[in-house]
PDB file of C-alpha atoms in Angstrom:
ATOM      1  CA  MET A   1      34.443-107.682 144.948  1.00  0.00           C
ATOM      2  CA  SER A   2      30.815-108.762 145.030  1.00  0.00           C
ATOM      3  CA  ILE A   3      28.759-109.744 141.994  1.00  0.00           C
ATOM      4  CA  GLU A   4      24.990-109.305 141.956  1.00  0.00           C
ATOM      5  CA  CYS A   5      23.598-112.091 139.785  1.00  0.00           C
ATOM      6  CA  GLY A   6      20.808-111.113 137.421  1.00  0.00           C
ATOM      7  CA  LYS A   7      21.352-107.383 137.841  1.00  0.00           C
ATOM      8  CA  HIS A   8      20.707-105.325 134.710  1.00  0.00           C
ATOM      9  CA  ASN A   9      23.995-103.488 134.153  1.00  0.00           C
ATOM     10  CA  PRO A  10      24.397-102.107 130.594  1.00  0.00           C
ATOM     11  CA  ASP A  11      27.732-100.518 131.577  1.00  0.00           C
ATOM     12  CA  SER A  12      29.343-103.899 132.188  1.00  0.00           C
ATOM     13  CA  VAL A  13      31.949-104.981 129.604  1.00  0.00           C
ATOM     14  CA  SER A  14      30.216-108.363 129.377  1.00  0.00           C
ATOM     15  CA  PHE A  15      26.733-106.907 128.888  1.00  0.00           C
ATOM     16  CA  GLN A  16      24.844-107.991 125.753  1.00  0.00           C
ATOM     17  CA  ASN A  17      21.704-106.045 124.896  1.00  0.00           C
ATOM     18  CA  LEU A  18      19.046-108.681 124.203  1.00  0.00           C
ATOM     19  CA  TRP A  19      17.059-106.995 121.443  1.00  0.00           C
ATOM     20  CA  PRO A  20      14.875-109.119 119.091  1.00  0.00           C
ATOM     21  CA  GLY A  21      15.426-106.789 116.137  1.00  0.00           C
ATOM     22  CA  LEU A  22      18.991-108.128 116.031  1.00  0.00           C
ATOM     23  CA  PHE A  23      17.696-111.468 114.735  1.00  0.00           C
ATOM     24  CA  LEU A  24      16.462-109.916 111.498  1.00  0.00           C
ATOM     25  CA  ASN A  25      19.464-107.605 111.171  1.00  0.00           C
ATOM     26  CA  ARG A  26      21.815-110.597 111.316  1.00  0.00           C
ATOM     27  CA  SER A  27      19.755-112.818 109.022  1.00  0.00           C
ATOM     28  CA  ALA A  28      19.554-110.105 106.352  1.00  0.00           C
ATOM     29  CA  VAL A  29      23.371-109.971 106.309  1.00  0.00           C
ATOM     30  CA  VAL A  30      24.240-113.657 106.785  1.00  0.00           C
ATOM     31  CA  TYR A  31      21.383-115.185 104.745  1.00  0.00           C
ATOM     32  CA  PRO A  32      20.300-112.380 102.359  1.00  0.00           C
ATOM     33  CA  ASN A  33      18.980-114.729  99.657  1.00  0.00           C
ATOM     34  CA  LYS A  34      17.451-117.372 101.887  1.00  0.00           C
ATOM     35  CA  ASP A  35      13.642-117.571 102.138  1.00  0.00           C
ATOM     36  CA  ALA A  36      12.338-115.648 105.128  1.00  0.00           C
ATOM     37  CA  VAL A  37       8.631-115.743 104.255  1.00  0.00           C
ATOM     38  CA  VAL A  38       6.678-118.183 102.080  1.00  0.00           C
ATOM     39  CA  TYR A  39       2.928-117.603 101.845  1.00  0.00           C
ATOM     40  CA  GLY A  40       0.972-119.104  98.978  1.00  0.00           C
ATOM     41  CA  GLU A  41       2.670-117.935  95.786  1.00  0.00           C
ATOM     42  CA  LEU A  42       4.396-115.124  97.680  1.00  0.00           C
ATOM     43  CA  SER A  43       7.942-115.364  99.020  1.00  0.00           C
ATOM     44  CA  TYR A  44      10.504-112.917 100.430  1.00  0.00           C
ATOM     45  CA  SER A  45      14.180-113.452 101.078  1.00  0.00           C
ATOM     46  CA  TYR A  46      15.633-112.136 104.334  1.00  0.00           C
ATOM     47  CA  ALA A  47      17.083-109.143 102.472  1.00  0.00           C
ATOM     48  CA  GLU A  48      13.697-108.384 100.870  1.00  0.00           C
ATOM     49  CA  PHE A  49      11.844-108.860 104.135  1.00  0.00           C
ATOM     50  CA  ASP A  50      14.281-106.564 105.942  1.00  0.00           C
ATOM     51  CA  GLU A  51      13.741-103.947 103.235  1.00  0.00           C
ATOM     52  CA  ARG A  52       9.958-104.120 103.662  1.00  0.00           C
ATOM     53  CA  VAL A  53      10.381-103.734 107.420  1.00  0.00           C
ATOM     54  CA  ARG A  54      12.546-100.638 106.864  1.00  0.00           C
ATOM     55  CA  HIS A  55       9.910 -99.198 104.531  1.00  0.00           C
ATOM     56  CA  LEU A  56       7.204 -99.841 107.132  1.00  0.00           C
ATOM     57  CA  ALA A  57       9.249 -98.124 109.836  1.00  0.00           C
ATOM     58  CA  GLY A  58       9.872 -95.179 107.525  1.00  0.00           C
ATOM     59  CA  ALA A  59       6.208 -94.942 106.553  1.00  0.00           C
ATOM     60  CA  LEU A  60       5.153 -94.819 110.208  1.00  0.00           C
ATOM     61  CA  VAL A  61       7.626 -92.014 110.904  1.00  0.00           C
ATOM     62  CA  ASN A  62       6.495 -90.197 107.759  1.00  0.00           C
ATOM     63  CA  ALA A  63       2.884 -90.451 108.979  1.00  0.00           C
ATOM     64  CA  GLY A  64       3.736 -88.787 112.298  1.00  0.00           C
ATOM     65  CA  ILE A  65       3.998 -91.873 114.500  1.00  0.00           C
ATOM     66  CA  ASN A  66       6.627 -91.358 117.194  1.00  0.00           C
ATOM     67  CA  ALA A  67       8.715 -93.609 119.425  1.00  0.00           C
ATOM     68  CA  GLY A  68       6.528 -94.912 122.240  1.00  0.00           C
ATOM     69  CA  ASP A  69       3.274 -94.575 120.277  1.00  0.00           C
ATOM     70  CA  ARG A  70       1.047 -97.633 120.058  1.00  0.00           C
ATOM     71  CA  VAL A  71       0.455 -99.214 116.639  1.00  0.00           C
ATOM     72  CA  ALA A  72      -2.449-101.676 116.648  1.00  0.00           C
ATOM     73  CA  TYR A  73      -2.854-104.574 114.208  1.00  0.00           C
ATOM     74  CA  LEU A  74      -6.122-106.386 113.480  1.00  0.00           C
ATOM     75  CA  VAL A  75      -4.705-108.791 110.921  1.00  0.00           C
ATOM     76  CA  PRO A  76      -4.703-112.616 110.640  1.00  0.00           C
ATOM     77  CA  ASN A  77      -1.542-114.714 110.525  1.00  0.00           C
ATOM     78  CA  ILE A  78      -0.189-113.330 107.227  1.00  0.00           C
ATOM     79  CA  PRO A  79       3.157-111.725 106.229  1.00  0.00           C
ATOM     80  CA  GLN A  80       1.941-108.211 107.049  1.00  0.00           C
ATOM     81  CA  LEU A  81       1.517-109.202 110.688  1.00  0.00           C
ATOM     82  CA  LEU A  82       5.089-110.512 110.781  1.00  0.00           C
ATOM     83  CA  GLU A  83       6.229-107.167 109.356  1.00  0.00           C
ATOM     84  CA  GLY A  84       4.214-105.552 112.132  1.00  0.00           C
ATOM     85  CA  HIS A  85       6.377-107.274 114.724  1.00  0.00           C
ATOM     86  CA  TYR A  86       9.512-105.639 113.321  1.00  0.00           C
ATOM     87  CA  GLY A  87       8.543-102.334 111.651  1.00  0.00           C
ATOM     88  CA  PRO A  88       7.088-100.475 114.653  1.00  0.00           C
ATOM     89  CA  MET A  89       9.855-101.861 116.890  1.00  0.00           C
ATOM     90  CA  ARG A  90      12.514-100.583 114.494  1.00  0.00           C
ATOM     91  CA  MET A  91      11.302 -96.980 114.754  1.00  0.00           C
ATOM     92  CA  GLY A  92      10.496 -97.185 118.463  1.00  0.00           C
ATOM     93  CA  ALA A  93       6.733 -97.710 118.497  1.00  0.00           C
ATOM     94  CA  VAL A  94       4.881-100.414 120.448  1.00  0.00           C
ATOM     95  CA  LEU A  95       2.895-103.176 118.729  1.00  0.00           C
ATOM     96  CA  VAL A  96      -0.634-103.941 119.935  1.00  0.00           C
ATOM     97  CA  ALA A  97      -1.714-107.123 118.129  1.00  0.00           C
ATOM     98  CA  ILE A  98      -5.482-107.630 118.500  1.00  0.00           C
ATOM     99  CA  ASN A  99      -7.150-111.047 118.417  1.00  0.00           C
ATOM    100  CA  THR A 100      -9.168-111.246 115.177  1.00  0.00           C
ATOM    101  CA  ARG A 101     -11.925-113.222 116.940  1.00  0.00           C
ATOM    102  CA  LEU A 102     -12.873-110.372 119.263  1.00  0.00           C
ATOM    103  CA  SER A 103     -16.118-108.434 118.978  1.00  0.00           C
ATOM    104  CA  SER A 104     -16.226-104.814 117.839  1.00  0.00           C
ATOM    105  CA  ARG A 105     -16.848-103.746 121.443  1.00  0.00           C
ATOM    106  CA  GLU A 106     -13.718-105.547 122.613  1.00  0.00           C
ATOM    107  CA  VAL A 107     -11.658-104.206 119.708  1.00  0.00           C
ATOM    108  CA  GLY A 108     -12.866-100.697 120.485  1.00  0.00           C
ATOM    109  CA  PHE A 109     -11.946-101.090 124.146  1.00  0.00           C
ATOM    110  CA  ILE A 110      -8.398-102.220 123.314  1.00  0.00           C
ATOM    111  CA  LEU A 111      -7.897 -99.368 120.850  1.00  0.00           C
ATOM    112  CA  ARG A 112      -8.965 -96.850 123.482  1.00  0.00           C
ATOM    113  CA  HIS A 113      -7.249 -98.471 126.462  1.00  0.00           C
ATOM    114  CA  SER A 114      -3.915 -98.891 124.664  1.00  0.00           C
ATOM    115  CA  GLY A 115      -4.048 -95.340 123.308  1.00  0.00           C
ATOM    116  CA  ALA A 116      -3.286 -96.631 119.804  1.00  0.00           C
ATOM    117  CA  LYS A 117      -2.334 -93.874 117.359  1.00  0.00           C
ATOM    118  CA  ALA A 118      -2.442 -96.135 114.284  1.00  0.00           C
ATOM    119  CA  LEU A 119      -4.421 -99.193 113.239  1.00  0.00           C
ATOM    120  CA  VAL A 120      -3.441-101.632 110.507  1.00  0.00           C
ATOM    121  CA  PHE A 121      -6.419-103.863 109.677  1.00  0.00           C
ATOM    122  CA  ASP A 122      -7.253-106.543 107.139  1.00  0.00           C
ATOM    123  CA  SER A 123     -10.139-105.674 104.804  1.00  0.00           C
ATOM    124  CA  GLU A 124     -11.860-108.827 106.089  1.00  0.00           C
ATOM    125  CA  TYR A 125     -12.428-107.024 109.409  1.00  0.00           C
ATOM    126  CA  ALA A 126     -13.512-103.651 108.028  1.00  0.00           C
ATOM    127  CA  GLU A 127     -17.029-104.004 109.461  1.00  0.00           C
ATOM    128  CA  THR A 128     -15.630-104.823 112.893  1.00  0.00           C
ATOM    129  CA  VAL A 129     -13.336-101.786 112.748  1.00  0.00           C
ATOM    130  CA  GLU A 130     -16.142 -99.524 111.546  1.00  0.00           C
ATOM    131  CA  ALA A 131     -18.377-100.646 114.417  1.00  0.00           C
ATOM    132  CA  ALA A 132     -15.529-100.275 116.930  1.00  0.00           C
ATOM    133  CA  LEU A 133     -14.802 -96.738 115.766  1.00  0.00           C
ATOM    134  CA  GLY A 134     -18.513 -95.919 115.779  1.00  0.00           C
ATOM    135  CA  GLU A 135     -18.786 -96.958 119.401  1.00  0.00           C
ATOM    136  CA  ALA A 136     -15.696 -94.919 120.261  1.00  0.00           C
ATOM    137  CA  SER A 137     -17.175 -91.773 118.713  1.00  0.00           C
ATOM    138  CA  GLY A 138     -19.929 -91.819 121.315  1.00  0.00           C
ATOM    139  CA  LYS A 139     -17.509 -91.941 124.245  1.00  0.00           C
ATOM    140  CA  SER A 140     -16.342 -89.040 126.369  1.00  0.00           C
ATOM    141  CA  SER A 141     -13.163 -87.280 125.270  1.00  0.00           C
ATOM    142  CA  GLU A 142     -11.060 -89.193 127.799  1.00  0.00           C
ATOM    143  CA  ASP A 143     -12.397 -92.553 126.555  1.00  0.00           C
ATOM    144  CA  ALA A 144     -12.449 -91.778 122.828  1.00  0.00           C
ATOM    145  CA  SER A 145     -10.078 -93.376 120.355  1.00  0.00           C
ATOM    146  CA  ASN A 146      -6.772 -91.578 119.660  1.00  0.00           C
ATOM    147  CA  LEU A 147      -6.359 -93.032 116.157  1.00  0.00           C
ATOM    148  CA  ASP A 148      -4.621 -90.733 113.688  1.00  0.00           C
ATOM    149  CA  LEU A 149      -3.845 -93.324 111.016  1.00  0.00           C
ATOM    150  CA  LEU A 150      -5.735 -96.186 109.362  1.00  0.00           C
ATOM    151  CA  VAL A 151      -3.963 -98.613 107.027  1.00  0.00           C
ATOM    152  CA  GLU A 152      -5.857-101.377 105.215  1.00  0.00           C
ATOM    153  CA  VAL A 153      -4.409-104.719 104.112  1.00  0.00           C
ATOM    154  CA  VAL A 154      -5.954-106.564 101.166  1.00  0.00           C
ATOM    155  CA  ASP A 155      -4.707-110.154 101.294  1.00  0.00           C
ATOM    156  CA  THR A 156      -4.555-111.050  97.588  1.00  0.00           C
ATOM    157  CA  ASP A 157      -2.433-114.144  98.289  1.00  0.00           C
ATOM    158  CA  SER A 158      -5.026-115.792 100.506  1.00  0.00           C
ATOM    159  CA  THR A 159      -6.326-119.238  99.532  1.00  0.00           C
ATOM    160  CA  THR A 160      -9.826-117.799  99.836  1.00  0.00           C
ATOM    161  CA  LEU A 161     -11.344-115.003  97.771  1.00  0.00           C
ATOM    162  CA  PRO A 162      -9.814-111.724  99.063  1.00  0.00           C
ATOM    163  CA  THR A 163     -12.119-109.111 100.540  1.00  0.00           C
ATOM    164  CA  PRO A 164     -11.971-105.891  98.474  1.00  0.00           C
ATOM    165  CA  ALA A 165     -10.586-102.750 100.080  1.00  0.00           C
ATOM    166  CA  SER A 166     -13.243-100.876 102.040  1.00  0.00           C
ATOM    167  CA  GLY A 167     -11.571 -97.478 102.040  1.00  0.00           C
ATOM    168  CA  LEU A 168     -12.943 -97.098 105.556  1.00  0.00           C
ATOM    169  CA  ASN A 169     -12.505 -93.551 106.879  1.00  0.00           C
ATOM    170  CA  GLY A 170      -9.910 -92.805 104.210  1.00  0.00           C
ATOM    171  CA  ALA A 171      -7.736 -95.797 105.130  1.00  0.00           C
ATOM    172  CA  ILE A 172      -4.496 -96.051 103.141  1.00  0.00           C
ATOM    173  CA  GLU A 173      -3.853 -99.295 101.246  1.00  0.00           C
ATOM    174  CA  TYR A 174      -0.971-101.159 102.896  1.00  0.00           C
ATOM    175  CA  GLU A 175       1.394-101.482  99.923  1.00  0.00           C
ATOM    176  CA  LYS A 176       0.860 -97.827  99.040  1.00  0.00           C
ATOM    177  CA  PHE A 177       1.601 -96.950 102.658  1.00  0.00           C
ATOM    178  CA  LEU A 178       4.835 -98.969 102.555  1.00  0.00           C
ATOM    179  CA  SER A 179       5.962 -97.154  99.415  1.00  0.00           C
ATOM    180  CA  SER A 180       5.715 -93.838 101.285  1.00  0.00           C
ATOM    181  CA  GLY A 181       8.539 -94.997 103.555  1.00  0.00           C
ATOM    182  CA  ARG A 182      11.033 -95.955 100.843  1.00  0.00           C
ATOM    183  CA  SER A 183      13.020 -92.720 101.024  1.00  0.00           C
ATOM    184  CA  ILE A 184      12.888 -92.356 104.817  1.00  0.00           C
ATOM    185  CA  ASP A 185      16.145 -93.345 106.482  1.00  0.00           C
ATOM    186  CA  ILE A 186      15.531 -94.799 109.932  1.00  0.00           C
ATOM    187  CA  PRO A 187      18.708 -94.890 112.015  1.00  0.00           C
ATOM    188  CA  GLU A 188      19.210 -97.855 114.305  1.00  0.00           C
ATOM    189  CA  LEU A 189      17.864 -96.673 117.647  1.00  0.00           C
ATOM    190  CA  ASN A 190      19.820 -97.208 120.832  1.00  0.00           C
ATOM    191  CA  ARG A 191      17.055 -99.167 122.551  1.00  0.00           C
ATOM    192  CA  SER A 192      17.251-100.769 125.967  1.00  0.00           C
ATOM    193  CA  GLU A 193      16.327-104.428 126.284  1.00  0.00           C
ATOM    194  CA  LEU A 194      13.941-103.336 129.036  1.00  0.00           C
ATOM    195  CA  ASP A 195      11.929-101.113 126.675  1.00  0.00           C
ATOM    196  CA  THR A 196       8.378-102.235 125.913  1.00  0.00           C
ATOM    197  CA  ILE A 197       8.031-103.533 122.352  1.00  0.00           C
ATOM    198  CA  ALA A 198       4.510-104.971 122.494  1.00  0.00           C
ATOM    199  CA  ILE A 199       1.326-104.979 124.540  1.00  0.00           C
ATOM    200  CA  ASP A 200      -0.795-108.135 124.448  1.00  0.00           C
ATOM    201  CA  TYR A 201      -4.288-108.212 125.924  1.00  0.00           C
ATOM    202  CA  THR A 202      -5.730-110.951 128.110  1.00  0.00           C
ATOM    203  CA  SER A 203      -9.041-112.629 127.274  1.00  0.00           C
ATOM    204  CA  GLY A 204     -10.885-110.560 129.874  1.00  0.00           C
ATOM    205  CA  THR A 205     -12.993-113.467 131.160  1.00  0.00           C
ATOM    206  CA  THR A 206     -13.560-111.847 134.571  1.00  0.00           C
ATOM    207  CA  GLY A 207     -13.661-108.232 133.416  1.00  0.00           C
ATOM    208  CA  GLU A 208     -12.197-105.990 130.753  1.00  0.00           C
ATOM    209  CA  PRO A 209      -9.030-107.273 129.015  1.00  0.00           C
ATOM    210  CA  LYS A 210      -5.752-106.306 130.685  1.00  0.00           C
ATOM    211  CA  GLY A 211      -2.756-105.069 128.720  1.00  0.00           C
ATOM    212  CA  VAL A 212       0.417-107.113 129.332  1.00  0.00           C
ATOM    213  CA  GLU A 213       3.667-105.379 128.386  1.00  0.00           C
ATOM    214  CA  TYR A 214       6.474-107.338 126.736  1.00  0.00           C
ATOM    215  CA  THR A 215      10.037-106.061 126.840  1.00  0.00           C
ATOM    216  CA  GLY A 216      12.713-106.602 124.228  1.00  0.00           C
ATOM    217  CA  ARG A 217      14.582-108.875 126.636  1.00  0.00           C
ATOM    218  CA  GLY A 218      11.504-110.971 127.343  1.00  0.00           C
ATOM    219  CA  ALA A 219      10.756-111.467 123.648  1.00  0.00           C
ATOM    220  CA  TYR A 220      14.409-112.262 122.858  1.00  0.00           C
ATOM    221  CA  LEU A 221      14.666-114.945 125.545  1.00  0.00           C
ATOM    222  CA  ASN A 222      11.289-116.400 124.564  1.00  0.00           C
ATOM    223  CA  VAL A 223      12.513-116.814 120.973  1.00  0.00           C
ATOM    224  CA  LEU A 224      15.690-118.571 122.141  1.00  0.00           C
ATOM    225  CA  SER A 225      13.703-120.960 124.327  1.00  0.00           C
ATOM    226  CA  MET A 226      11.411-121.824 121.394  1.00  0.00           C
ATOM    227  CA  VAL A 227      14.412-122.474 119.122  1.00  0.00           C
ATOM    228  CA  VAL A 228      15.925-124.842 121.679  1.00  0.00           C
ATOM    229  CA  ASP A 229      12.623-126.576 122.455  1.00  0.00           C
ATOM    230  CA  ALA A 230      11.785-127.126 118.763  1.00  0.00           C
ATOM    231  CA  GLY A 231      15.345-128.133 117.853  1.00  0.00           C
ATOM    232  CA  LEU A 232      15.583-125.547 115.072  1.00  0.00           C
ATOM    233  CA  ASN A 233      18.785-124.956 113.103  1.00  0.00           C
ATOM    234  CA  SER A 234      20.011-123.082 110.011  1.00  0.00           C
ATOM    235  CA  ILE A 235      18.279-125.480 107.600  1.00  0.00           C
ATOM    236  CA  SER A 236      14.919-125.629 109.390  1.00  0.00           C
ATOM    237  CA  ARG A 237      11.849-124.359 107.540  1.00  0.00           C
TER     238      ARG A 237
END
């Protein structure tokens, strides 16, 4: 009997599907009351964070976003971006996290190139989004934006004065959007570890940015390597 090392064989009795969503699923059960997110005066336990992720997944489904669709985020390093790493993945969509330092032209290119169906943006970047969408409207049909959904985050817990909601193009306020997914039951999808969960874009220094696909397996192993390298354990914060 020969064994092919490294071969992806989900039918093997020893196969373990390396899916990053399992981290949150386990933590919500094992550490339901432990802090998962602390941001300014805001904090969520793992159970509360998992619930918000489920609401986000349900809201995306309720809004017509399907498995495989791209969901873009133009949001700084705040809790809503962390939710964006889990919510779309839970219902089968693909996260496209956009660098907040990019110009409107670059943001517009990524939205079009990725084929994003939804965009979650912080109110701080409303002008950038408006300019990006304005540029897209002048493109040919094959290069135009495919956005069907705009969701706006107002970061009221920021240490700086929050930027008021812009209401750009009828954008839905983030917390209101989350509440629309409360009653939507999202079954746990039977996802393969080789499925794409995110697309990150290169800096584009020698041309237009290139989309780099990340699989569930790749993200899972990257997390494990970071845990080992940083020496994290159950009491780390």
